[in-house]
Amino acid sequence: MTAKFPSLNALRVFETVSRTKSLKRAAAQLGVTQSAISRQLSTLEQQLGAKLIQRDNKVHALTPAGEALAPELTRIFRQLERIVTHAMREGEQLQRQINVAISHEVYQFWLMPALPEFQQLYPQIELNFVQAAEYIDRQNEELELQRLLRNEVDILVAFGNAQLKTLVASALCRPKYALLQASVGESDLVHIAHQILPTSLFRETGVTAPKQNVARSTLMGGMIAQQQNQALLVPAIYQPQVTRLAHEKAQVDMEQPLTAWIRKADEREFGMVAFLQWLEHRGRKTS
């Protein structure tokens, strides 16, 4: 029959008594009575089948068994304290707010449906969302990226491939454009003005290449398309209620990936690492 393993509390009591060399000092350090200390020591000696100390109100000496056990317990408890302290520090660093710059479209149609999963995994991280451009291009690149450099936001999520030495850019996914048609038959195209579209996009769709109807965001393009009964290009990763009307044969690769930018100084910060890794996982699931 296997002997019952001594409790961690009893081992801690013996280690404290052997280190302080006094039942009274050990009781004060552990916040218990001397009688409780004596009971724990007696129970431990019974479980081990060996006398550990010769004692009255003062510790006279450790027995050979006590001499062998005491330094090992001190080493183990110190190591345990270091491990617990390290874990607590990591937890404290995770308890923070992350300011996320993201467009209404990317937030509502891609990120928001999955946010409960992140909040369940990391309840100690608070996400605060602020408006940003849906696409990063030459016209808005400096304005949007400077928000990171000025510490106004912690992370920027948008379509684009801008690079700066002081920022880390992580491509979350490389989606396609999906073509939504407001009605069956020939119509003009409301085009997101960030890349030249191949002529293959317009074959068998009844949609003609854009002339004047150029939008800088999906939201703006949707308003134009609805008002003028036209077709619209949207990122295919947007949730099904947006893309369910997409023309099956009208898919084209987007030149700009969905990207997350953070400051290089933050790339090892625990909360940021957790959120960025989750975004990358979300990107792989929706690619």
Short mmCIF file of C-alpha atoms in Angstrom, two decimals:
data_model
loop_
_atom_site.label_atom_id
_atom_site.label_comp_id
_atom_site.label_asym_id
_atom_site.label_seq_id
_atom_site.Cartn_x
_atom_site.Cartn_y
_atom_site.Cartn_z
CA MET A 1 0.00 0.00 0.00
CA THR A 2 1.38 3.41 -0.97
CA ALA A 3 2.05 5.74 1.97
CA LYS A 4 0.17 9.04 2.05
CA PHE A 5 2.34 11.85 0.72
CA PRO A 6 2.89 14.67 3.25
CA SER A 7 0.91 17.85 2.65
CA LEU A 8 2.65 20.86 1.14
CA ASN A 9 1.59 22.86 4.18
CA ALA A 10 3.30 20.44 6.60
CA LEU A 11 6.49 20.54 4.55
CA ARG A 12 6.37 24.35 4.54
CA VAL A 13 5.97 24.34 8.35
CA PHE A 14 9.02 22.13 8.82
CA GLU A 15 11.10 24.20 6.38
CA THR A 16 10.19 27.42 8.23
CA VAL A 17 10.95 25.92 11.66
CA SER A 18 14.32 24.58 10.50
CA ARG A 19 15.22 27.94 8.92
CA THR A 20 14.10 30.18 11.81
CA LYS A 21 15.25 27.68 14.48
CA SER A 22 12.23 28.56 16.61
CA LEU A 23 8.63 27.37 16.88
CA LYS A 24 7.62 30.86 18.00
CA ARG A 25 9.28 32.64 15.06
CA ALA A 26 7.94 30.06 12.60
CA ALA A 27 4.41 30.51 13.97
CA ALA A 28 4.68 34.30 13.63
CA GLN A 29 6.02 34.05 10.07
CA LEU A 30 3.28 31.67 8.96
CA GLY A 31 0.51 33.44 10.88
CA VAL A 32 -0.55 30.43 12.98
CA THR A 33 -0.28 29.35 16.61
CA GLN A 34 2.64 27.40 18.07
CA SER A 35 0.29 24.52 18.86
CA ALA A 36 -0.68 24.36 15.16
CA ILE A 37 3.02 24.24 14.27
CA SER A 38 3.57 21.36 16.72
CA ARG A 39 0.62 19.40 15.32
CA GLN A 40 1.85 19.80 11.74
CA LEU A 41 5.36 18.66 12.71
CA SER A 42 4.03 15.63 14.58
CA THR A 43 1.84 14.64 11.62
CA LEU A 44 4.76 15.04 9.21
CA GLU A 45 7.06 12.90 11.36
CA GLN A 46 4.40 10.19 11.58
CA GLN A 47 3.91 10.19 7.81
CA LEU A 48 7.67 10.04 7.16
CA GLY A 49 8.30 7.53 9.93
CA ALA A 50 11.28 9.55 11.15
CA LYS A 51 12.03 12.13 13.83
CA LEU A 52 13.01 15.45 12.24
CA ILE A 53 13.83 17.76 15.18
CA GLN A 54 14.44 17.66 18.92
CA ARG A 55 12.23 20.44 20.28
CA ASP A 56 10.50 22.22 23.11
CA ASN A 57 9.75 25.96 22.81
CA LYS A 58 13.11 26.30 21.11
CA VAL A 59 14.66 24.07 18.49
CA HIS A 60 17.66 22.31 19.98
CA ALA A 61 18.82 20.47 16.88
CA LEU A 62 17.75 18.81 13.66
CA THR A 63 18.03 15.06 13.56
CA PRO A 64 20.03 13.46 10.71
CA ALA A 65 16.76 12.98 8.81
CA GLY A 66 15.89 16.63 9.41
CA GLU A 67 19.36 17.77 8.31
CA ALA A 68 18.93 15.90 5.04
CA LEU A 69 15.41 17.19 4.34
CA ALA A 70 15.62 20.86 5.39
CA PRO A 71 18.04 22.31 2.76
CA GLU A 72 16.26 20.49 -0.08
CA LEU A 73 12.92 21.89 1.01
CA THR A 74 14.38 25.41 1.24
CA ARG A 75 15.72 25.12 -2.31
CA ILE A 76 12.40 23.78 -3.65
CA PHE A 77 10.27 26.44 -1.96
CA ARG A 78 12.52 29.24 -3.20
CA GLN A 79 12.27 27.88 -6.73
CA LEU A 80 8.48 27.63 -6.38
CA GLU A 81 8.31 31.24 -5.20
CA ARG A 82 10.31 32.38 -8.25
CA ILE A 83 7.99 30.47 -10.59
CA VAL A 84 4.84 31.87 -8.97
CA THR A 85 6.25 35.42 -8.94
CA HIS A 86 7.11 35.17 -12.64
CA ALA A 87 3.60 33.92 -13.46
CA MET A 88 2.03 36.76 -11.46
CA ARG A 89 4.14 39.34 -13.30
CA GLU A 90 3.04 37.93 -16.64
CA GLY A 91 -0.56 38.10 -15.49
CA GLU A 92 -0.14 41.73 -14.45
CA GLN A 93 1.27 42.61 -17.86
CA LEU A 94 -1.68 40.93 -19.56
CA GLN A 95 -4.10 43.06 -17.55
CA ARG A 96 -4.08 46.05 -19.83
CA GLN A 97 -6.00 47.97 -22.44
CA ILE A 98 -5.05 47.71 -26.10
CA ASN A 99 -6.14 50.55 -28.38
CA VAL A 100 -6.98 49.15 -31.82
CA ALA A 101 -7.30 51.39 -34.89
CA ILE A 102 -9.62 49.64 -37.34
CA SER A 103 -12.20 50.61 -39.95
CA HIS A 104 -15.91 50.18 -39.39
CA GLU A 105 -16.02 47.60 -42.19
CA VAL A 106 -13.16 45.39 -41.00
CA TYR A 107 -14.43 45.58 -37.44
CA GLN A 108 -18.09 44.86 -38.13
CA PHE A 109 -17.78 42.33 -40.95
CA TRP A 110 -14.57 40.46 -40.01
CA LEU A 111 -13.44 41.02 -36.41
CA MET A 112 -16.58 41.55 -34.33
CA PRO A 113 -18.20 38.14 -35.03
CA ALA A 114 -15.17 36.39 -33.46
CA LEU A 115 -14.50 38.78 -30.54
CA PRO A 116 -16.34 36.66 -27.91
CA GLU A 117 -13.73 33.94 -28.51
CA PHE A 118 -10.86 36.33 -27.72
CA GLN A 119 -12.64 37.76 -24.68
CA GLN A 120 -13.16 34.26 -23.32
CA LEU A 121 -9.48 33.39 -23.82
CA TYR A 122 -8.14 36.67 -22.39
CA PRO A 123 -10.73 38.29 -20.09
CA GLN A 124 -8.00 40.45 -18.54
CA ILE A 125 -7.27 42.27 -21.83
CA GLU A 126 -9.57 45.18 -22.62
CA LEU A 127 -9.82 46.15 -26.29
CA ASN A 128 -10.67 49.75 -27.16
CA PHE A 129 -11.52 50.39 -30.83
CA VAL A 130 -11.01 53.66 -32.69
CA GLN A 131 -11.81 54.49 -36.31
CA ALA A 132 -9.17 54.06 -39.03
CA ALA A 133 -9.05 53.83 -42.81
CA GLU A 134 -10.12 50.55 -44.38
CA TYR A 135 -7.23 50.73 -46.88
CA ILE A 136 -3.75 52.13 -46.33
CA ASP A 137 -2.37 53.78 -49.47
CA ARG A 138 -0.10 56.66 -50.43
CA GLN A 139 -2.76 59.22 -49.63
CA ASN A 140 -3.31 58.20 -46.01
CA GLU A 141 -0.25 56.08 -45.14
CA GLU A 142 1.64 58.77 -43.23
CA LEU A 143 -1.44 59.92 -41.32
CA GLU A 144 -2.48 56.43 -40.20
CA LEU A 145 0.98 55.06 -39.35
CA GLN A 146 1.92 58.20 -37.42
CA ARG A 147 -0.86 57.37 -34.97
CA LEU A 148 1.18 54.32 -33.97
CA LEU A 149 4.44 56.25 -33.77
CA ARG A 150 2.82 58.90 -31.56
CA ASN A 151 1.44 56.17 -29.25
CA GLU A 152 -2.13 57.25 -29.97
CA VAL A 153 -3.01 53.62 -30.76
CA ASP A 154 -1.28 50.29 -30.08
CA ILE A 155 -2.19 48.39 -33.23
CA LEU A 156 -3.53 49.27 -36.68
CA VAL A 157 -5.55 46.72 -38.68
CA ALA A 158 -6.27 47.55 -42.33
CA PHE A 159 -5.70 46.42 -45.91
CA GLY A 160 -2.24 47.47 -47.05
CA ASN A 161 1.44 46.60 -47.26
CA ALA A 162 3.17 49.75 -45.99
CA GLN A 163 6.56 49.21 -44.33
CA LEU A 164 8.39 51.30 -41.73
CA LYS A 165 11.61 50.36 -39.90
CA THR A 166 10.09 51.20 -36.51
CA LEU A 167 6.94 49.12 -37.10
CA VAL A 168 6.29 45.40 -37.43
CA ALA A 169 3.76 44.48 -40.14
CA SER A 170 2.04 41.08 -39.94
CA ALA A 171 -0.05 39.92 -42.91
CA LEU A 172 -3.15 38.33 -41.38
CA CYS A 173 -4.64 37.00 -44.63
CA ARG A 174 -4.65 37.59 -48.39
CA PRO A 175 -8.31 37.55 -49.39
CA LYS A 176 -10.06 37.98 -52.71
CA TYR A 177 -12.51 40.60 -53.85
CA ALA A 178 -16.06 39.34 -54.24
CA LEU A 179 -18.40 41.03 -56.72
CA LEU A 180 -21.87 41.90 -55.40
CA GLN A 181 -24.56 42.78 -57.92
CA ALA A 182 -27.50 44.93 -56.96
CA SER A 183 -29.57 43.44 -59.79
CA VAL A 184 -29.31 40.82 -62.50
CA GLY A 185 -28.10 42.07 -65.84
CA GLU A 186 -25.63 44.62 -67.07
CA SER A 187 -24.56 47.33 -64.66
CA ASP A 188 -21.62 49.58 -63.95
CA LEU A 189 -19.17 48.71 -61.19
CA VAL A 190 -18.50 50.66 -58.03
CA HIS A 191 -14.80 50.01 -57.58
CA ILE A 192 -12.62 50.33 -54.48
CA ALA A 193 -9.87 52.57 -55.84
CA HIS A 194 -6.76 50.69 -54.74
CA GLN A 195 -5.77 48.40 -57.60
CA ILE A 196 -6.19 47.88 -61.33
CA LEU A 197 -8.69 45.11 -61.99
CA PRO A 198 -8.09 42.44 -64.67
CA THR A 199 -10.51 42.24 -67.59
CA SER A 200 -11.28 38.64 -66.59
CA LEU A 201 -13.31 40.02 -63.70
CA PHE A 202 -15.91 41.37 -66.08
CA ARG A 203 -16.38 38.31 -68.27
CA GLU A 204 -19.72 36.54 -67.94
CA THR A 205 -20.89 38.94 -65.23
CA GLY A 206 -22.63 41.62 -67.25
CA VAL A 207 -20.66 44.21 -65.29
CA THR A 208 -18.66 46.88 -67.07
CA ALA A 209 -15.42 48.43 -65.90
CA PRO A 210 -15.76 51.48 -63.66
CA LYS A 211 -15.63 54.97 -65.09
CA GLN A 212 -16.50 57.56 -62.47
CA ASN A 213 -17.91 55.52 -59.61
CA VAL A 214 -14.80 55.06 -57.49
CA ALA A 215 -15.05 54.69 -53.70
CA ARG A 216 -12.36 54.67 -51.02
CA SER A 217 -14.16 52.29 -48.67
CA THR A 218 -16.66 49.46 -48.75
CA LEU A 219 -19.17 51.51 -46.77
CA MET A 220 -18.98 54.41 -49.23
CA GLY A 221 -19.11 52.03 -52.19
CA GLY A 222 -22.18 50.30 -50.75
CA MET A 223 -24.01 53.61 -50.49
CA ILE A 224 -23.22 54.45 -54.11
CA ALA A 225 -24.19 50.98 -55.32
CA GLN A 226 -27.49 51.06 -53.45
CA GLN A 227 -28.42 54.53 -54.65
CA GLN A 228 -27.55 53.87 -58.29
CA ASN A 229 -28.44 50.16 -58.51
CA GLN A 230 -24.90 49.13 -59.35
CA ALA A 231 -22.42 46.38 -58.52
CA LEU A 232 -19.80 46.53 -55.76
CA LEU A 233 -16.49 44.86 -54.98
CA VAL A 234 -16.01 43.83 -51.33
CA PRO A 235 -13.34 41.76 -49.56
CA ALA A 236 -14.52 38.14 -49.62
CA ILE A 237 -13.55 37.64 -45.95
CA TYR A 238 -16.43 39.84 -44.80
CA GLN A 239 -19.06 37.80 -43.03
CA PRO A 240 -21.66 35.82 -45.06
CA GLN A 241 -24.53 38.30 -44.74
CA VAL A 242 -22.40 40.74 -46.73
CA THR A 243 -20.99 38.39 -49.36
CA ARG A 244 -23.90 35.98 -49.85
CA LEU A 245 -24.94 37.87 -53.01
CA ALA A 246 -21.48 37.58 -54.52
CA HIS A 247 -21.17 36.52 -58.14
CA GLU A 248 -19.57 33.06 -58.06
CA LYS A 249 -17.42 33.67 -61.15
CA ALA A 250 -16.28 37.14 -60.16
CA GLN A 251 -13.40 36.61 -57.74
CA VAL A 252 -10.08 38.41 -58.00
CA ASP A 253 -7.04 38.43 -55.71
CA MET A 254 -6.57 41.56 -53.65
CA GLU A 255 -3.14 43.11 -54.06
CA GLN A 256 -3.18 44.33 -50.46
CA PRO A 257 -3.32 41.82 -47.59
CA LEU A 258 -5.21 42.47 -44.40
CA THR A 259 -2.35 43.60 -42.16
CA ALA A 260 -1.73 44.39 -38.50
CA TRP A 261 0.95 46.97 -37.65
CA ILE A 262 2.47 47.38 -34.18
CA ARG A 263 5.50 49.22 -32.82
CA LYS A 264 8.71 47.18 -32.72
CA ALA A 265 9.10 48.15 -29.08
CA ASP A 266 5.85 46.30 -28.30
CA GLU A 267 6.42 43.08 -30.24
CA ARG A 268 7.35 41.13 -27.08
CA GLU A 269 4.76 42.68 -24.78
CA PHE A 270 2.54 39.89 -23.43
CA GLY A 271 -0.86 41.42 -24.11
CA MET A 272 0.14 42.52 -27.60
CA VAL A 273 1.60 39.10 -28.43
CA ALA A 274 -1.62 37.41 -27.29
CA PHE A 275 -3.85 39.69 -29.38
CA LEU A 276 -1.63 39.57 -32.48
CA GLN A 277 -1.38 35.78 -32.40
CA TRP A 278 -5.15 35.55 -32.08
CA LEU A 279 -5.59 37.92 -35.06
CA GLU A 280 -3.23 35.74 -37.13
CA HIS A 281 -5.26 32.67 -36.15
CA ARG A 282 -8.44 34.49 -37.16
CA GLY A 283 -6.83 35.40 -40.48
CA ARG A 284 -5.89 31.78 -41.23
CA LYS A 285 -9.45 30.64 -40.50
CA THR A 286 -10.97 33.15 -42.92
CA SER A 287 -8.42 32.97 -45.75
#
